[in-house]
Coordinates of C-alpha atoms in Angstrom, one line a residue:
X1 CA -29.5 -18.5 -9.3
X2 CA -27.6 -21.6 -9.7
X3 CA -23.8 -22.2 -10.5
X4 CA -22.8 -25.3 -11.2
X5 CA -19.2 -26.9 -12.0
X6 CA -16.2 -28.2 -9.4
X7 CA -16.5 -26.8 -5.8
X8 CA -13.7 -26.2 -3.3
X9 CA -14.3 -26.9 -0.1
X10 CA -11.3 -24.9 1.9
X11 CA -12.5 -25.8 5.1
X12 CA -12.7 -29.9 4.5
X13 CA -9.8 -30.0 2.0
X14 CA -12.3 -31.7 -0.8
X15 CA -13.0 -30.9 -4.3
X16 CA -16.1 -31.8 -6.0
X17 CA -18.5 -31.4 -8.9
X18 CA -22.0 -29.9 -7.3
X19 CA -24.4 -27.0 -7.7
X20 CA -24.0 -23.9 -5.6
X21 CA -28.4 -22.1 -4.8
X22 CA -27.9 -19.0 -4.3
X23 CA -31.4 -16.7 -3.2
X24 CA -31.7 -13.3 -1.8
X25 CA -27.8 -12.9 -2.0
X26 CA -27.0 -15.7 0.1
X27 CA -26.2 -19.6 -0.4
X28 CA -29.2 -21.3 0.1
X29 CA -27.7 -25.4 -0.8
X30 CA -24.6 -26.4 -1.9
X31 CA -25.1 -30.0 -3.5
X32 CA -22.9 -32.9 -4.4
X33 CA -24.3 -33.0 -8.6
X34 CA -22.6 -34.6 -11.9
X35 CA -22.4 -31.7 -14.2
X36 CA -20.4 -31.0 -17.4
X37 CA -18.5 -27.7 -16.3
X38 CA -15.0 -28.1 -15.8
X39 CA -14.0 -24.6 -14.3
X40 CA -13.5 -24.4 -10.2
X41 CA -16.2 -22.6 -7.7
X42 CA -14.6 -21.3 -4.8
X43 CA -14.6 -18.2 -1.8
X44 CA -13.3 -15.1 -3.2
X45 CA -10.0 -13.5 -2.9
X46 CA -9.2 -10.4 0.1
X47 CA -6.4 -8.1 0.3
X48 CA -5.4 -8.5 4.0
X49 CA -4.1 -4.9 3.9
X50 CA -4.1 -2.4 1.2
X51 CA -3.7 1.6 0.7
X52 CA -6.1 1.8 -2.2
X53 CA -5.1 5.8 -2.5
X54 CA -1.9 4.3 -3.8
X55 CA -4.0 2.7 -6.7
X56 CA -4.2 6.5 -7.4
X57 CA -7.9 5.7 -7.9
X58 CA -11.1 6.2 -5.4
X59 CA -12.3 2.9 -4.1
X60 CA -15.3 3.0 -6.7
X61 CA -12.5 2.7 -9.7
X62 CA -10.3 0.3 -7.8
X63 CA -13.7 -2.2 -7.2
X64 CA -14.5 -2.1 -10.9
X65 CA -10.5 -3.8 -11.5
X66 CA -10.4 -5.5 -8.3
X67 CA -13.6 -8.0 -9.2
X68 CA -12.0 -9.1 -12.7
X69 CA -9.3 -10.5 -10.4
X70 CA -11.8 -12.7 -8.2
X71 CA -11.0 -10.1 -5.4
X72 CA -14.1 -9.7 -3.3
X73 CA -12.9 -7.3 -0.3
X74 CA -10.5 -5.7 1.2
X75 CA -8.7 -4.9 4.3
X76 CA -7.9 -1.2 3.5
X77 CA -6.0 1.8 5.8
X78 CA -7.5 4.9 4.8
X79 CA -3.7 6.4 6.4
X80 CA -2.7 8.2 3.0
X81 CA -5.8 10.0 2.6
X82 CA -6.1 10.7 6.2
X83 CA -2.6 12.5 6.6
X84 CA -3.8 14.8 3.9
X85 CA -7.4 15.6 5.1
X86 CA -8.0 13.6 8.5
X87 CA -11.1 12.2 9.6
X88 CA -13.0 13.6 6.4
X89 CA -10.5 12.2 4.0
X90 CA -11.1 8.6 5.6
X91 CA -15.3 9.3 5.4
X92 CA -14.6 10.3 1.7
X93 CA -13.5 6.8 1.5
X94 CA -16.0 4.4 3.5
X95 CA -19.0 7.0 1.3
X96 CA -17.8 6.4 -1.7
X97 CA -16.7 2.4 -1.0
X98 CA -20.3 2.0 0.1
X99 CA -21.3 3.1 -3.5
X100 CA -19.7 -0.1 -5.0
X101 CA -21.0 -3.7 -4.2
X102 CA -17.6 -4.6 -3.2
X103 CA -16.7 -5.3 0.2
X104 CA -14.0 -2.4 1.6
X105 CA -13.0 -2.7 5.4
X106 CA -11.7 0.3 6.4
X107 CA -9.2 0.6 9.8
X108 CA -8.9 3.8 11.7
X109 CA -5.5 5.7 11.0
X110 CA -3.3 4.9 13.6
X111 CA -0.5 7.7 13.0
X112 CA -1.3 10.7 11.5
X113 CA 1.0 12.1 11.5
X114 CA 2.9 9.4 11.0
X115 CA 5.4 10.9 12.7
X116 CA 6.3 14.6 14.9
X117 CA 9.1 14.3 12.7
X118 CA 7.5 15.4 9.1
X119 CA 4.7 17.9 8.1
X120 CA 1.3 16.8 7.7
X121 CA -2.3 17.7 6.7
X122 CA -4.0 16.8 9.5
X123 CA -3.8 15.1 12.9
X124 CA -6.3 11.9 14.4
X125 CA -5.5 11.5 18.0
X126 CA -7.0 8.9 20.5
X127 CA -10.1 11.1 20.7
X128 CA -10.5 11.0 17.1
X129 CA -9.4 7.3 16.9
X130 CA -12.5 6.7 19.9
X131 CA -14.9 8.4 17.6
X132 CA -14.1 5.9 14.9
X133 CA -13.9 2.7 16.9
X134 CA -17.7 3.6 17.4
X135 CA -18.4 3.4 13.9
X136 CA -19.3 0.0 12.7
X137 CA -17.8 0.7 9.0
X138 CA -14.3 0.9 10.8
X139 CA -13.2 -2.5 11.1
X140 CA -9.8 -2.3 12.9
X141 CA -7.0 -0.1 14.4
X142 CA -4.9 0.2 11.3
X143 CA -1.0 -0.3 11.0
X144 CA 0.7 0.9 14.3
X145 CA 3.7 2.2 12.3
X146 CA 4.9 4.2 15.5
X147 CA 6.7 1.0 17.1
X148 CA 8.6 2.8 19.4
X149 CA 6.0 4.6 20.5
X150 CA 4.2 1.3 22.0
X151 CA 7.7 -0.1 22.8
X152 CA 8.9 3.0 25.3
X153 CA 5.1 3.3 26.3
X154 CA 3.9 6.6 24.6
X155 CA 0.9 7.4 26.5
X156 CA -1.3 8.5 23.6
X157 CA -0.4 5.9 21.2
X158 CA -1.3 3.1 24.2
X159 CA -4.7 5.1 24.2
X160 CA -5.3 4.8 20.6
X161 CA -4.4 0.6 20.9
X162 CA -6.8 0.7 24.6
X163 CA -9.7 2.0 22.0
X164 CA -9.4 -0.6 19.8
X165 CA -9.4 -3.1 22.5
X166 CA -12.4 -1.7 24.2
X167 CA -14.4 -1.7 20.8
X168 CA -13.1 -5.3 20.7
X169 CA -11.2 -5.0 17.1
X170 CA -8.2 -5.8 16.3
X171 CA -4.7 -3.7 15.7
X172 CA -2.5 -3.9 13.0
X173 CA 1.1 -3.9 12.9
X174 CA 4.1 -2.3 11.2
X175 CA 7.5 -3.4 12.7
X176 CA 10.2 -4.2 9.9
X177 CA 12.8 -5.5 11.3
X178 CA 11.5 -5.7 15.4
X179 CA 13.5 -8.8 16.7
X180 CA 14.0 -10.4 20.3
X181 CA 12.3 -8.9 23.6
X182 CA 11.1 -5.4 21.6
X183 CA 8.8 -7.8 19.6
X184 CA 7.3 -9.5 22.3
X185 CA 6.6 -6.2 23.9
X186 CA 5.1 -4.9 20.9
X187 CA 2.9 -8.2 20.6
X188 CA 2.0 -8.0 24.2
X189 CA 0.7 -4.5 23.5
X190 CA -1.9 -6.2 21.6
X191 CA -0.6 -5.8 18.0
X192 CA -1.9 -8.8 16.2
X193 CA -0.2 -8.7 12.6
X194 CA 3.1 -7.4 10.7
X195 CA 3.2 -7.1 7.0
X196 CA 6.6 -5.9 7.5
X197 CA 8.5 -8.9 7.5
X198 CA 11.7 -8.7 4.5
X199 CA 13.0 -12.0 6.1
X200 CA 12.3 -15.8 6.4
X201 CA 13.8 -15.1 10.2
X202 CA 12.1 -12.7 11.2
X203 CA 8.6 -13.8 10.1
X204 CA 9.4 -17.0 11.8
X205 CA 9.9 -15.2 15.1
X206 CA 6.9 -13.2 14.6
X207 CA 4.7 -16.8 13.7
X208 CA 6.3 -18.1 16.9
X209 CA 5.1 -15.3 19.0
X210 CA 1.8 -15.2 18.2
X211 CA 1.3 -12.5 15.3
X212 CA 0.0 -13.3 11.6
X213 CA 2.1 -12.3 9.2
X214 CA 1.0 -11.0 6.1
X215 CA 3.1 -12.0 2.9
X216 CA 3.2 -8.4 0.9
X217 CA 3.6 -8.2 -2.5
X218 CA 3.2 -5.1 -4.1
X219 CA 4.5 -2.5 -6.5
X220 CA 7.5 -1.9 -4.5
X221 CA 8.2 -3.9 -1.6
X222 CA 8.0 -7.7 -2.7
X223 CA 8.6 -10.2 0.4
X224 CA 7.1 -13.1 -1.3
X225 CA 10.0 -15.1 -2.3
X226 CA 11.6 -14.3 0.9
X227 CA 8.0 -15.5 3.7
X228 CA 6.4 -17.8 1.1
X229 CA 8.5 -21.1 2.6
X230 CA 6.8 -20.5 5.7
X231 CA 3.2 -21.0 4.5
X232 CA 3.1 -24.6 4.4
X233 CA 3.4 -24.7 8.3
X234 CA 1.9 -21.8 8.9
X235 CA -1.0 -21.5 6.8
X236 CA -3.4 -20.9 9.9
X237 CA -1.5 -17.8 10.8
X238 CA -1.0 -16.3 7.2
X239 CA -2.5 -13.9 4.7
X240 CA -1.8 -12.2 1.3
X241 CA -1.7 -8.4 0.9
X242 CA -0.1 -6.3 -1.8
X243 CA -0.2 -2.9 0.8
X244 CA 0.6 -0.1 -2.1
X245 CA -0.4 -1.4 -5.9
X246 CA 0.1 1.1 -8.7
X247 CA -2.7 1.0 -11.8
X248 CA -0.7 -0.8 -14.1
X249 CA 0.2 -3.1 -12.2
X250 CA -3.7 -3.7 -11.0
X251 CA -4.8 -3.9 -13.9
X252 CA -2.4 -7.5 -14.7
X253 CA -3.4 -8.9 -11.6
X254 CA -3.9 -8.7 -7.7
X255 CA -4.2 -11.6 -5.0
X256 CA -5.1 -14.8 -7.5
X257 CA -1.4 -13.3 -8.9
X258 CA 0.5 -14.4 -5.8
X259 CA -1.7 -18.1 -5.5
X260 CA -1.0 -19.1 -8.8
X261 CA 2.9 -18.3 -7.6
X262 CA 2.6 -20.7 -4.2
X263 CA 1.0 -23.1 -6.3
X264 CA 3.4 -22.9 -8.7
X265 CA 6.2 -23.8 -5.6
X266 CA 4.6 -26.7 -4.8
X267 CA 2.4 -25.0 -2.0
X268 CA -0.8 -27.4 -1.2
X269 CA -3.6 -25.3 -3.2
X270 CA -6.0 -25.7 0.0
X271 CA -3.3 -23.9 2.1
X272 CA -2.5 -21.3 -0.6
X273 CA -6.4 -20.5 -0.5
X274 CA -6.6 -20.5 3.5
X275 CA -4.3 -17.4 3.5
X276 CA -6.4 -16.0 0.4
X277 CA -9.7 -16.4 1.4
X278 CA -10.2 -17.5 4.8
X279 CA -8.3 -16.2 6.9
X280 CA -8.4 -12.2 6.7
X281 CA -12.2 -13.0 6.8
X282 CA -11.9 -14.8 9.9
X283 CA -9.1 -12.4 12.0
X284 CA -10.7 -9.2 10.9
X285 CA -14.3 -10.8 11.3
X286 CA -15.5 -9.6 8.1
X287 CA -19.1 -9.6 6.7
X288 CA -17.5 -11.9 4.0
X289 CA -19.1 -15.6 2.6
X290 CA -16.8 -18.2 2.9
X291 CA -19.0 -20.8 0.2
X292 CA -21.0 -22.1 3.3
X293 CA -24.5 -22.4 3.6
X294 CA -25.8 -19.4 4.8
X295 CA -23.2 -17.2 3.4
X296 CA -23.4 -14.3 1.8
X297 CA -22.6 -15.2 -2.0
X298 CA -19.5 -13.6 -2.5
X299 CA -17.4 -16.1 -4.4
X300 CA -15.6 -16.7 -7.6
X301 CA -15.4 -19.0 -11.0
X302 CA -12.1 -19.4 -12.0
X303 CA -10.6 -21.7 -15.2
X304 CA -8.3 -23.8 -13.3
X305 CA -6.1 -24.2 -9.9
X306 CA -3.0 -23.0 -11.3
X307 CA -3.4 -19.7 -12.8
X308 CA -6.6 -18.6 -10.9
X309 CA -8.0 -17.0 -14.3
X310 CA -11.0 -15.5 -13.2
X311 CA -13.9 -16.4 -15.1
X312 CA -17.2 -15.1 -12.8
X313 CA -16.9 -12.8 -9.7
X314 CA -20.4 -12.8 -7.6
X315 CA -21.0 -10.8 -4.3
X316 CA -24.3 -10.5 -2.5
X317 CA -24.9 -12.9 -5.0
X318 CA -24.6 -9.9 -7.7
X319 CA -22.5 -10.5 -11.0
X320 CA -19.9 -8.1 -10.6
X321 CA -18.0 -9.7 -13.4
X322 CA -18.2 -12.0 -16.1
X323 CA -16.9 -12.3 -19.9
X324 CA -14.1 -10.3 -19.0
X325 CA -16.2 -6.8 -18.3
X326 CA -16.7 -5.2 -14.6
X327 CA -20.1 -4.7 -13.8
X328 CA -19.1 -2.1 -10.8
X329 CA -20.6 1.3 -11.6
X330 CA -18.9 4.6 -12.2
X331 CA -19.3 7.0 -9.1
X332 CA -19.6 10.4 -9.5
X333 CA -17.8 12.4 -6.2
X334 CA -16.4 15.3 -5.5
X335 CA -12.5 15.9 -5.6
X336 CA -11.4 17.0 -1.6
X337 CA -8.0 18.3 -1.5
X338 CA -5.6 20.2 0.7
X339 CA -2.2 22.2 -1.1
X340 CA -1.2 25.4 -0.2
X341 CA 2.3 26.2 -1.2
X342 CA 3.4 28.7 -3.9
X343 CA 5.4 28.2 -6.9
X344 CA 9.5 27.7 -5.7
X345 CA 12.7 29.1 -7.3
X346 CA 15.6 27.3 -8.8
X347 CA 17.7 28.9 -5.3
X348 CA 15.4 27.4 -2.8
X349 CA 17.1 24.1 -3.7
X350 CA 20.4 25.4 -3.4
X351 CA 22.2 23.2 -0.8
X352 CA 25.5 25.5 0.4
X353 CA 28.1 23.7 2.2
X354 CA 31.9 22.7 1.5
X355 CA 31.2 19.2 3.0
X356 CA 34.1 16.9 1.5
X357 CA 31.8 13.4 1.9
X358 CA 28.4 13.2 2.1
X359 CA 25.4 11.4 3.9
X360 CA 23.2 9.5 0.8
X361 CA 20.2 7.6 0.9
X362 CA 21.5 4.2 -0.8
X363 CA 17.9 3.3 -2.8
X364 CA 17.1 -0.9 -3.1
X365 CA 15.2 -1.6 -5.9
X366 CA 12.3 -3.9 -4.4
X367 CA 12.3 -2.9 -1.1
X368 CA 11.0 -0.4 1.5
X369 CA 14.3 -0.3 3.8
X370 CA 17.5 1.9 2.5
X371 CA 21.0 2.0 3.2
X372 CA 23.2 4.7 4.4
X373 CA 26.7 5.2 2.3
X374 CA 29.3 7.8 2.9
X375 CA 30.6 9.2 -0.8
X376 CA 32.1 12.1 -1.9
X377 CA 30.5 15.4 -2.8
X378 CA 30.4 17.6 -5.6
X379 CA 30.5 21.2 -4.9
X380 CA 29.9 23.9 -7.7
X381 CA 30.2 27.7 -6.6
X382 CA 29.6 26.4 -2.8
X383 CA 26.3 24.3 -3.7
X384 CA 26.2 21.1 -3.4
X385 CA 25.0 19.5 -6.6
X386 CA 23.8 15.8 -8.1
X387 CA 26.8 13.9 -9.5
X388 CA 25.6 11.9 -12.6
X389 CA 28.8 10.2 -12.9
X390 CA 28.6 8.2 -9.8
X391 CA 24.6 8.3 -9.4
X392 CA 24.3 10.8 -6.3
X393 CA 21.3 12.4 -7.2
X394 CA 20.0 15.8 -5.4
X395 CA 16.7 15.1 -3.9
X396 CA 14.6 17.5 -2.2
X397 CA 10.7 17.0 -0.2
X398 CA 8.6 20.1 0.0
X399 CA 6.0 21.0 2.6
X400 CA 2.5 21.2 0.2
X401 CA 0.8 22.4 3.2
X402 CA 2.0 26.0 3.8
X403 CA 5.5 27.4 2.6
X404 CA 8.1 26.2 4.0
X405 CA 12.0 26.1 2.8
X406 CA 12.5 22.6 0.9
X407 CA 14.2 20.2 2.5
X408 CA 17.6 18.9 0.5
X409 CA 19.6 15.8 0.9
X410 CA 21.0 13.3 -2.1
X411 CA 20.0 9.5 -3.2
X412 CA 21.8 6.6 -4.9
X413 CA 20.7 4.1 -7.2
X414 CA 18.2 6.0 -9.0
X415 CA 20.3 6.0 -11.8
X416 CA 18.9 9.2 -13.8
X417 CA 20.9 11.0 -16.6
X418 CA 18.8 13.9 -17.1
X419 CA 15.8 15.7 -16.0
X420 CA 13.8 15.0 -13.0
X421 CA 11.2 12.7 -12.0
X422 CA 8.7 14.5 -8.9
X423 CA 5.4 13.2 -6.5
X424 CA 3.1 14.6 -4.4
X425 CA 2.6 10.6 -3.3
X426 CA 4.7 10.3 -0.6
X427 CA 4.4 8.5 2.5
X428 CA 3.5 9.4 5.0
X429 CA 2.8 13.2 4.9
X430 CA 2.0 13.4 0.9
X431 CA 4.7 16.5 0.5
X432 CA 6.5 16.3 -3.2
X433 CA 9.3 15.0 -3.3
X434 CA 11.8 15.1 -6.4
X435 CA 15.2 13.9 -7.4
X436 CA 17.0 15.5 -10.3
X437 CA 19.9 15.9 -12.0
X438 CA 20.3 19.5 -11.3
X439 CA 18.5 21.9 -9.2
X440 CA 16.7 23.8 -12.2
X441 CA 15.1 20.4 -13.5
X442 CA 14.2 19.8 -9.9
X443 CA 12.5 23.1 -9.6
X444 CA 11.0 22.6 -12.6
X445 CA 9.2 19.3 -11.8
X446 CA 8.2 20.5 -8.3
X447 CA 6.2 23.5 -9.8
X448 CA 4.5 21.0 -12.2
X449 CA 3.2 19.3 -9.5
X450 CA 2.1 22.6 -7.7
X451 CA 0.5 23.9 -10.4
X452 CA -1.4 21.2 -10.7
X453 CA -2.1 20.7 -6.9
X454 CA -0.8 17.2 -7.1
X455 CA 0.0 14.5 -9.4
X456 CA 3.2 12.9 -10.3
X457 CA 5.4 13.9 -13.1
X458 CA 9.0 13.8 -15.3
X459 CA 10.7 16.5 -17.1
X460 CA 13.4 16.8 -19.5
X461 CA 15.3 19.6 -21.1
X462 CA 12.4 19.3 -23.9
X463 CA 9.6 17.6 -22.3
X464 CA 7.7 17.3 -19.6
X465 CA 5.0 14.9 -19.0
X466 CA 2.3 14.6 -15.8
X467 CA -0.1 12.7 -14.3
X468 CA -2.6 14.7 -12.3
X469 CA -3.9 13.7 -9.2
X470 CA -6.7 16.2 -8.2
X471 CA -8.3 13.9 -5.3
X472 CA -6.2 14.7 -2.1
X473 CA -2.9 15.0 -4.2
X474 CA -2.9 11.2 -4.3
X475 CA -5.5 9.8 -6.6
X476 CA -6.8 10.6 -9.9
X477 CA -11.0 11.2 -11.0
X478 CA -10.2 9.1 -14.1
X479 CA -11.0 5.3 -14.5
X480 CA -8.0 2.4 -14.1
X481 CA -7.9 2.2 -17.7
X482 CA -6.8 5.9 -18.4
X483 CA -5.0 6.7 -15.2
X484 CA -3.1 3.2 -15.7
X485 CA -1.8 4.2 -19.4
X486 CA -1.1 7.6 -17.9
X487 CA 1.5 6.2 -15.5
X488 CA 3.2 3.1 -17.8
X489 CA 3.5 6.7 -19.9
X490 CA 5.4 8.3 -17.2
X491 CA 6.6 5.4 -15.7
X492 CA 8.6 4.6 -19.4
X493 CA 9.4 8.7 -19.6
X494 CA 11.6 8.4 -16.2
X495 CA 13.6 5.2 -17.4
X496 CA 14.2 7.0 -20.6
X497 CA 15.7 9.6 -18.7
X498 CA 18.0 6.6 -17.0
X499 CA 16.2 5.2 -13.8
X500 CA 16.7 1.3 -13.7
X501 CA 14.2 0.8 -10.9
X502 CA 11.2 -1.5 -11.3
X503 CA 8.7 1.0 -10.3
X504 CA 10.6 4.7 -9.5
X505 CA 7.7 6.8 -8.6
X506 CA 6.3 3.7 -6.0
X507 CA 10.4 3.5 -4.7
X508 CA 10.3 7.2 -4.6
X509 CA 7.0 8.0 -2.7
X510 CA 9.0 5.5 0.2
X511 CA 11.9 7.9 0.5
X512 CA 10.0 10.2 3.1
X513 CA 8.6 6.8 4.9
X514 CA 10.9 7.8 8.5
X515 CA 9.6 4.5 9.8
X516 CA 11.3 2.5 7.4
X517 CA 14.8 2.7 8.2
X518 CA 17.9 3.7 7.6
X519 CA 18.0 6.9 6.2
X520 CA 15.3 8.6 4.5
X521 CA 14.0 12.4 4.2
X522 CA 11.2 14.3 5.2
X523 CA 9.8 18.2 4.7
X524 CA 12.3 19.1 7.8
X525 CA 15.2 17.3 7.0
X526 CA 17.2 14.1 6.5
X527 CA 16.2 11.8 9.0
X528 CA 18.1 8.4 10.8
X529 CA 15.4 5.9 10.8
X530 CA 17.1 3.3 13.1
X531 CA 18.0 6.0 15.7
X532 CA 14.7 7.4 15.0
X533 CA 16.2 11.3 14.9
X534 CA 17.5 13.6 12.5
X535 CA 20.9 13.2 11.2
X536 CA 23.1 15.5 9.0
X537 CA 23.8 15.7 4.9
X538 CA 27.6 16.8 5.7
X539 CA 29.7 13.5 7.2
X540 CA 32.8 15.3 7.0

């Protein structure tokens, strides 16, 4: 097989027209040749680090939309999955990835549970986390979200980094916000990246003290606009990601999204493509082809440098897509799950107290982090209730796993009117979680989602409308195409009912994320995410 038309040479910062020989899936030649095609030749795009549950399709169905994007491979944590079903969950993953020409590179769950302060599926300790550094489809020690833990010098979480090290493969970060001598201790731990960073500061610092940082932008949490002035220095040390992308928004685009937007700032287009192509390839040490002879094929066509249309994907020198249809396969699986709860009543989400102010999760549209605000209650017959009027919604996160009394606390900013909008997809601990206007829409929603043992959904007063989720809770056995209409569906359904968020149900599957501070709520309660305890709904 030959491809022919402009080639770009990352490595020596040159562009020219030549003829790429591919031959038993790898480059055999890459010549210097006059030819008439106009469109660009270059390495394929990776995801430096992904959840593809939160696609809310299997890898298999994200490969087939991945490839019409030029994206080749990924860096992906198997942590969603794996705080619902454990190590099986996380094989379900690297079997079913295996199916697919595409390249997944799947970590080993660092905390699961995320937390002791949540409810979870499963648990992978540093035993388990030994038995998967030995496998050679585990790549890495995935996001070390339990910062603390390395900085006060938990004993099993330093075991779980010591097994990485001894399997010599690198650990992953997770440290919004870690600044000063807590950073360097974290770094010294061994921790090589952050995809954390929501400031030009503090991914400086992190740069500066030896870590890559890892521009995310993704359904949620965007920090692009805020990190992307620091890749013209730092290109070396830099990678894209989008961490959690929803179908839609997979289906418009994925990594050649964000370098069309640095080229577009006036980024040099060989630096843009450093952080896009090369170097998740090189720190993770990927089986990835870098268009080198030798390599395995795994490169794109694209139209042009600007918009990074994709034209051709190739890997193993297989067409995986071309003339805008994915040549990745359909994989038939079987759906794994774990949900035990029963069917709740509209009292279980009674919250009595005569609490004059309140404790409310302040919600920032765009981002992972929350605020804390002190407002006023509303009490009817001793329960405290959602005020509409000043947008302090009720919110509530129930155990899936075995019954349990629902946790209850209240939420700004979400902005609905009526009805309630519910998940099963919530990090870290996949419980539902639901915010309503009153407690008999929120009970409503939440049985929705238990009678269909997972799935997202929104209900009205005369509707309700769901998105069922079958695999783990999390992800759907439909294709891109019908899952992705399902959720714009949904996604349209909860801003009729008032939201103003860009994406609710991605903001709201964040609001049980405890290591994101400040405030957020888990299965057991509201929970202080700088203090790293549980804190109290009542403030006065």
């Amino acid at each position: 097989m030959k491809l022919k038309g402009n080639i770009v040479d990352i490595h020596n910062r040159s562009i020219y027209q030549g003829e790429v020989t591919v031959e038993n899936g790898k480059i055999k030649s890459i010549e210097k040749k006059n030819c008439d095609e106009n469109h660009y030749i270059l390495p394929g795009f990776v995801d430096a680090h992904i959840h593809i549950e939160s696609s809310m399709l299997v890898p298999s169905e994200f490969a087939k939309i991945a490839v019409n994007h030029g994206t080749v491979s990924t860096v992906s944590d198997p942590h969603e999955i794996a705080n619902v079903l454990g190590v099986k969950g996380v094989e379900f993953m690297i079997e079913n990835g295996k199916q697919t020409p595409f390249k997944f590179n799947f970590g080993a769950p660092s905390c699961v549970p995320a937390t002791s302060f949540e409810s979870a599926g499963a648990v992978i300790d540093s035993d388990a986390i030994k038995t998967l550094m030995e496998n050679p489809d585990i790549k890495y020690l995935a996001e070390m979200m339990n910062y603390p833990g390395v900085i006060y010098d938990d004993a099993e979480v330093l075991k779980k980094i010591e097994w990485a090290k001894h399997y010599n493969k690198p650990v992953d970060g997770h440290a919004p916000g870690l600044r000063g001598e807590n950073l360097t201790k974290y770094i010294s731990a061994g921790i090589s990246t952050d995809h954390e960073c929501f400031s030009y500061d503090e991914g400086l610092e992190k740069l500066q003290k030896g870590m890559k940082v890892i521009i995310r932008e993704g359904s949620a949490a965007k920090n692009f606009e805020a990190l992307i002035g620091l890749l013209d220095e730092h290109y070396e040390n830099m990678m894209f990601c989008s961490d959690d992308k929803h179908p839609d928004d997979l289906l418009l685009g994925h990594i050649n999204q964000l370098c069309a937007r640095a080229v577009a700032k006036g980024v040099d287009v060989f630096k843009v493509l450093q952080a896009a192509c090369v170097n998740p390839v090189k720190h993770y040490n990927l089986d990835v082809g870098l268009l080198n002879v030798g390599d395995t094929a795994d490169c794109i066509v694209v139209e042009d440098l600007k918009d990074f249309k994709t034209l051709e994907t190739y890997i193993n020198g297989q067409l995986v897509f071309a003339n805008g249809v994915s040549h990745v396969k359909h994989i038939d699986f079987e759906n794994l799950n774990n949900f035990n709860t029963d069917k709740k009543d509209v009292s279980d989400f009674r919250f009595e107290s005569d609490a004059k102010k309140i404790r409310v999760i302040e919600c920032l549209d765009g981002e992972l982090v929350t605020n804390e605000s002190i407002v006023d209650s509303k009490i009817e017959n001793g329960n405290l209730v959602s005020n509409t009027e000043t947008d302090v919604l009720k919110m509530t996160v129930v155990n899936r796993y075995q019954n349990d009394k629902p946790a209850i606390a209240f939420i700004k900013n979400y902005g609905l009117k009526e009805g309630a909008i519910a998940s099963s997809v919530g990090h870290d601990s996949h419980n539902i979680i639901a915010i309503g206007v009153s407690d008999e829409a929120i009970c409503k929603a939440v049985n929705l989602l238990i009678e269909n043992e997972g799935g997202i959904c929104a209900v009205s007063d005369t509707e309700e409308k769901v998105v069922a989720l079958p695999v783990a809770g999390i992800m759907s056995d439909k294709n891109a195409e019908v899952i992705g209409k399902q959720y714009s569906e949904l996604d349209k359904m909860a801003k009729q009912l008032g939201s103003q968020l860009h994406a609710p149900y991605m903001s709201l599957s964040f609001m049980a994320l405890l290591v994101i501070p400040a405030l957020k709520l888990s299965d057991k309660g509201l929970f202080d995410g700088g203090k790293f305890e549980f804190t109290s709904v009542k403030a006065s």
